Short mmCIF file of C-alpha atoms in Angstrom, two decimals:
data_model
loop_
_atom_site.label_atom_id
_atom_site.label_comp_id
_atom_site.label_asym_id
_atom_site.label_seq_id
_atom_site.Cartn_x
_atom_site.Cartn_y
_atom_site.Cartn_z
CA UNK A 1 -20.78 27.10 69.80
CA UNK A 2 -21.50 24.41 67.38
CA UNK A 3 -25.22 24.35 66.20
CA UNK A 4 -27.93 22.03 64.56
CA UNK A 5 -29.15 23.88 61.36
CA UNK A 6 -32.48 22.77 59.84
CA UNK A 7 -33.80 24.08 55.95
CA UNK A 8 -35.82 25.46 55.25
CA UNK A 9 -37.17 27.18 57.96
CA UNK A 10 -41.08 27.27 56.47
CA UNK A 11 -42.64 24.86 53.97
CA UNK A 12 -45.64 25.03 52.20
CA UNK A 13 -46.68 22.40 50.52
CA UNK A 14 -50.04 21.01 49.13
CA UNK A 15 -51.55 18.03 50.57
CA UNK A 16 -50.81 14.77 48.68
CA UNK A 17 -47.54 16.05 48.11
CA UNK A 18 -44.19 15.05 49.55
CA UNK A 19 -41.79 17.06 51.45
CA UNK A 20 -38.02 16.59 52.85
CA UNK A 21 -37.01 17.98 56.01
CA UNK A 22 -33.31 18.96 56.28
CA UNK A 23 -30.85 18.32 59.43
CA UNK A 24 -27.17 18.86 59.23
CA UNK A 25 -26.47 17.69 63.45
CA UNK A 26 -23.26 18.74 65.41
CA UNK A 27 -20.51 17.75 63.72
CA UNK A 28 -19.48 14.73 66.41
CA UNK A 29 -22.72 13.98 67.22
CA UNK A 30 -23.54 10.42 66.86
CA UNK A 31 -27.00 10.30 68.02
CA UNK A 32 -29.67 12.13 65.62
CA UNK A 33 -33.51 12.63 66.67
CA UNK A 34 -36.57 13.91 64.50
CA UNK A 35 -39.47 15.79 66.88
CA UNK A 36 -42.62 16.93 65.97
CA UNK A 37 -44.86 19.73 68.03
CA UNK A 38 -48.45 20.49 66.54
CA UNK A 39 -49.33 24.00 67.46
CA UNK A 40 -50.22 24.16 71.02
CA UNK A 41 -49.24 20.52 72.00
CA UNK A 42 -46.29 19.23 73.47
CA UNK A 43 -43.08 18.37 71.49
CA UNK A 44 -43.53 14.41 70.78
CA UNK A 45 -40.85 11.86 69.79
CA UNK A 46 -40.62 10.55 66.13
CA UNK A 47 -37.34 8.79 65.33
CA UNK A 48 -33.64 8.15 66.80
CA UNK A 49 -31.19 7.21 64.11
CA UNK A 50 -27.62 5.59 65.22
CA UNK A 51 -24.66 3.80 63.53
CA UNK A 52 -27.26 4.77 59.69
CA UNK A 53 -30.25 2.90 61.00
CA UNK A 54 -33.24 3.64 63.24
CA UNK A 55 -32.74 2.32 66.40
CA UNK A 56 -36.39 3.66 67.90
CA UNK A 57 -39.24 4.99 66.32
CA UNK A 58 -42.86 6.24 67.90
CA UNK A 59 -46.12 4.95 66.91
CA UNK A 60 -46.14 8.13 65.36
CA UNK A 61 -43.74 7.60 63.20
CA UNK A 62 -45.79 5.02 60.31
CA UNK A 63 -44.80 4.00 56.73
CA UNK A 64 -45.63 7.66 55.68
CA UNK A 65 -42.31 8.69 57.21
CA UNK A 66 -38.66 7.70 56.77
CA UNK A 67 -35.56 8.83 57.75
CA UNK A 68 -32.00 9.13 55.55
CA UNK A 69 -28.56 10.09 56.43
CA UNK A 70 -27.47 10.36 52.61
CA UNK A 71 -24.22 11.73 53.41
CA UNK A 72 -21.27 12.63 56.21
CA UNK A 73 -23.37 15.44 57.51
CA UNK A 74 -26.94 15.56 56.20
CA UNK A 75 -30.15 13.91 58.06
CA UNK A 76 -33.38 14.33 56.65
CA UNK A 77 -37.20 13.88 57.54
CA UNK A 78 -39.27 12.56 54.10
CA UNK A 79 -42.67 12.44 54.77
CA UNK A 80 -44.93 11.06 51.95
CA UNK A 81 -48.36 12.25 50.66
CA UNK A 82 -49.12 14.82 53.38
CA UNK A 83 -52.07 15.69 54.79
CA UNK A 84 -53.70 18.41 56.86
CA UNK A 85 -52.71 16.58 59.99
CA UNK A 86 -48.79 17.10 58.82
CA UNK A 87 -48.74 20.33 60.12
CA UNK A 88 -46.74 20.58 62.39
CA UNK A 89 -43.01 22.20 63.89
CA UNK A 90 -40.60 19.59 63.22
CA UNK A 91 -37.05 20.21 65.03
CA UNK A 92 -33.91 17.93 64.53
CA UNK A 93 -32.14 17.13 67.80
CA UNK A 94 -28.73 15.58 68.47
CA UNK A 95 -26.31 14.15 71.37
CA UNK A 96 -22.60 13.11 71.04
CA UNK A 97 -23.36 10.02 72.97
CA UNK A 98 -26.31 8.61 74.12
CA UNK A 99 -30.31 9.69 75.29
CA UNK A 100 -28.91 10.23 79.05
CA UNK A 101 -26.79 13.17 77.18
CA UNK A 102 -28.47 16.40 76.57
CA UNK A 103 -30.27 16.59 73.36
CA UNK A 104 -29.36 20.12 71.07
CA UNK A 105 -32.08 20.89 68.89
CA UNK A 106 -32.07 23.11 65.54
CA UNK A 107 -34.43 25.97 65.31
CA UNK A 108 -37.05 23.68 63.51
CA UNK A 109 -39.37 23.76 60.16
CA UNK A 110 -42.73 24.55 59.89
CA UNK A 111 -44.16 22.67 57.85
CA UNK A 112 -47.84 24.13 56.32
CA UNK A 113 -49.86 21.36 54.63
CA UNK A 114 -52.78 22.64 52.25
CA UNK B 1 -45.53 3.97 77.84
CA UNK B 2 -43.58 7.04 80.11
CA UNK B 3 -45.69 9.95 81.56
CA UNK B 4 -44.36 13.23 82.46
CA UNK B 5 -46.70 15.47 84.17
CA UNK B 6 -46.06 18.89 84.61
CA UNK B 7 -48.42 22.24 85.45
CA UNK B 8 -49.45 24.15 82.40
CA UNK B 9 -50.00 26.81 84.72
CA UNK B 10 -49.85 29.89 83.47
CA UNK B 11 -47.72 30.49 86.72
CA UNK B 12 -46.89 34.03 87.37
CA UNK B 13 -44.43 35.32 89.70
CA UNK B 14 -43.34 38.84 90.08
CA UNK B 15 -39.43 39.71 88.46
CA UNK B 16 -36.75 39.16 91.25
CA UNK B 17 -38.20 36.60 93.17
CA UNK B 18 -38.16 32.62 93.08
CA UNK B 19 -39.88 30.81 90.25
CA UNK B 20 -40.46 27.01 90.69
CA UNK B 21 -41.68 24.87 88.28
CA UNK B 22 -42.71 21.37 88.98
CA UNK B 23 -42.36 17.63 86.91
CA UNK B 24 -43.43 14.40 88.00
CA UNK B 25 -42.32 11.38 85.85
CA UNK B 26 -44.11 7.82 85.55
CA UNK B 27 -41.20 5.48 85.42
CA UNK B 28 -39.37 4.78 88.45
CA UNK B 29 -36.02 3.56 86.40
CA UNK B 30 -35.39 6.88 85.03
CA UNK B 31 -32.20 7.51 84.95
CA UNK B 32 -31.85 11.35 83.26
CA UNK B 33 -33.98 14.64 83.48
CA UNK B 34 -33.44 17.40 81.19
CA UNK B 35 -35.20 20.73 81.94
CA UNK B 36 -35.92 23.02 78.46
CA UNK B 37 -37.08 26.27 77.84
CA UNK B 38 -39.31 27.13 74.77
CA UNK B 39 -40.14 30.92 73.67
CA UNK B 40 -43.22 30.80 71.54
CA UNK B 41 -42.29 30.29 67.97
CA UNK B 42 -38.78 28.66 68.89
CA UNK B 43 -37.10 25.97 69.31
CA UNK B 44 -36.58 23.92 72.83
CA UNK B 45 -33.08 25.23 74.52
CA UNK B 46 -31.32 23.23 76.94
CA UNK B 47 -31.49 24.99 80.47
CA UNK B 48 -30.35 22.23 82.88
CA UNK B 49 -29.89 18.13 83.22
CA UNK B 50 -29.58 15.98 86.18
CA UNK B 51 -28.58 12.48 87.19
CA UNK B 52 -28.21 12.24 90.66
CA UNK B 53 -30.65 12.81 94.11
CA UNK B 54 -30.01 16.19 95.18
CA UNK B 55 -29.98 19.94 93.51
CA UNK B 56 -27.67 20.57 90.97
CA UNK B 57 -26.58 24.59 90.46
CA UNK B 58 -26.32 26.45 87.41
CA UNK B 59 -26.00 30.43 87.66
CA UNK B 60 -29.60 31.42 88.89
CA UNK B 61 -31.03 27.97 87.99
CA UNK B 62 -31.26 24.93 90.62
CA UNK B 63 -32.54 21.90 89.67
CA UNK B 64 -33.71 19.64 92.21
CA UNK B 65 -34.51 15.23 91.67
CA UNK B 66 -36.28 13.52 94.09
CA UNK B 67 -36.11 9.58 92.86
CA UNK B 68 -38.06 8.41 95.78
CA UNK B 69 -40.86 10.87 94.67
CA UNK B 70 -40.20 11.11 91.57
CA UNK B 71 -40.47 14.56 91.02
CA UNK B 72 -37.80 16.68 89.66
CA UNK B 73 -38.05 20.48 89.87
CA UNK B 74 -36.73 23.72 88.28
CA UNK B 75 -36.15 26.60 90.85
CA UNK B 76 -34.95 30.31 88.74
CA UNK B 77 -33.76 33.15 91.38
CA UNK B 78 -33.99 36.32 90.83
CA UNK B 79 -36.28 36.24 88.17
CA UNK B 80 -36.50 38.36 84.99
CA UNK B 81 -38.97 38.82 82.57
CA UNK B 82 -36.80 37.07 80.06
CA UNK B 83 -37.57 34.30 81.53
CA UNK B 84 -41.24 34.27 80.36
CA UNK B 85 -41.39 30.99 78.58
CA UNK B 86 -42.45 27.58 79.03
CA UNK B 87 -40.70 25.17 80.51
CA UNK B 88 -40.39 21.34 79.36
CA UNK B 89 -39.44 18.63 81.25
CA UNK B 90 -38.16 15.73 79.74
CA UNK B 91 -37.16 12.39 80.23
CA UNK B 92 -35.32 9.75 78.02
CA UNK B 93 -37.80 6.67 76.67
CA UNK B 94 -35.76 4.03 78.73
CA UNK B 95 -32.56 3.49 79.88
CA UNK B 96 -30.51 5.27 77.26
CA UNK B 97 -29.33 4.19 74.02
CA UNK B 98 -30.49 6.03 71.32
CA UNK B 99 -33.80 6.55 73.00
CA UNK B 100 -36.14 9.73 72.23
CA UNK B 101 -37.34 11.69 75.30
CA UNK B 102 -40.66 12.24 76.52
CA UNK B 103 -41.55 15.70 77.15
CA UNK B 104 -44.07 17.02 79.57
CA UNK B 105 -46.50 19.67 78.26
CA UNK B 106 -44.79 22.35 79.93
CA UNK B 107 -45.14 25.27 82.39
CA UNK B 108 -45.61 28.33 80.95
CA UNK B 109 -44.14 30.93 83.48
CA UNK B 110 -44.63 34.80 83.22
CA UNK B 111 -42.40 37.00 84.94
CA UNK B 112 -44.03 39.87 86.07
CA UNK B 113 -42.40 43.74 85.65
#
């Protein structure tokens, strides 16, 4: 069964520094969706990305983050000068059609910020 | 803003009988309800979705929307203990599109030996 696959798995980085999350969604997929889930919270909403734009982004989701499709099959997270607060569980999630479609999510990153 | 409540529980329930696990959801034009299940450490996996008023049967999950209420609910039968995980209930943003869900914060159910 086709999978979303997410690098790297864990990332350690140092705070200040800048970090790229990697996606590569279902292959037909049209819908793509970044997530984040501090430890011990609930999984909250970041970004939806359709048609190589964002079409809805959380409050979260500020000028420290964007979003890239750089290629046929890549997605990817940047988030610049990190801090402490960064760390989180960020999973990739996509649907072949739209949000009233179930969601597939990769495994996730976890992203350490020192 | 959308609300999804759920029970953080934990809820325990003893291996081969009924678990159900509980959502209530803010906004009454919701049109989609997705029911995940987490392990700790992992990632969110896709256990059941539901459009319509009524239950909707999958193997030894039912899940169950009530509009009117708006409550939607997860029943497992026969229960094993890998089920032990929580359970996230989710709902898209707004009426579809390209929308991010809202999760709930999830029921964390132990199954009992």
């Amino acid at each position: 069964e086709p999978e979303v696959t997410q690098t790297p798995s864990h990332q350690v980085t140092q705070m200040g520094q800048e970090v790229i999350l990697r996606c590569v969604p279902i292959s037909n997929h049209l819908y793509f969706y970044w997530y984040r889930q501090i430890l011990g919270q609930k999984v909250e909403f970041l970004v939806s990305f359709y048609n190589n734009e964002i079409s809805e982004k959380s409050e979260i989701f500020d000028d420290q983050f964007s979003v890239e499709r750089p290629d046929g099959s890549n997605f990817t997270l940047k988030i610049r000068s990190t801090k402490l607060e960064d760390s989180a569980m960020y999973f990739c999630a996509s649907t072949r059609l739209d949000s009233n479609q179930p969601q597939h999510f990769g495994d996730g990153t976890r992203l350490s910020i020192l | 803003q959308k609300e999804v409540e759920q029970n953080s529980g934990p809820l325990s329930v003893p291996e081969g009988a009924i678990a159900s696990l509980n959502c209530t959801y803010s906004d009454r034009g919701s049109q989609s309800f997705f029911w995940y299940r987490q392990y700790s450490g992992k990632s969110p996996e896709l256990i059941m979705f539901i459009y319509s008023n009524g239950d909707k049967e999958d193997g030894r999950f039912t899940a169950q929307l009530n509009k009117a209420s708006q409550y939607v609910s997860l029943l497992i039968r026969d229960s094993q203990p890998s089920d032990s995980a929580t359970y996230l209930c989710a709902v898209p943003n707004s009426g579809g599109g390209a929308d991010g869900l809202t999760f709930g914060k999830g029921t964390h159910l132990i199954i009992q030996p």
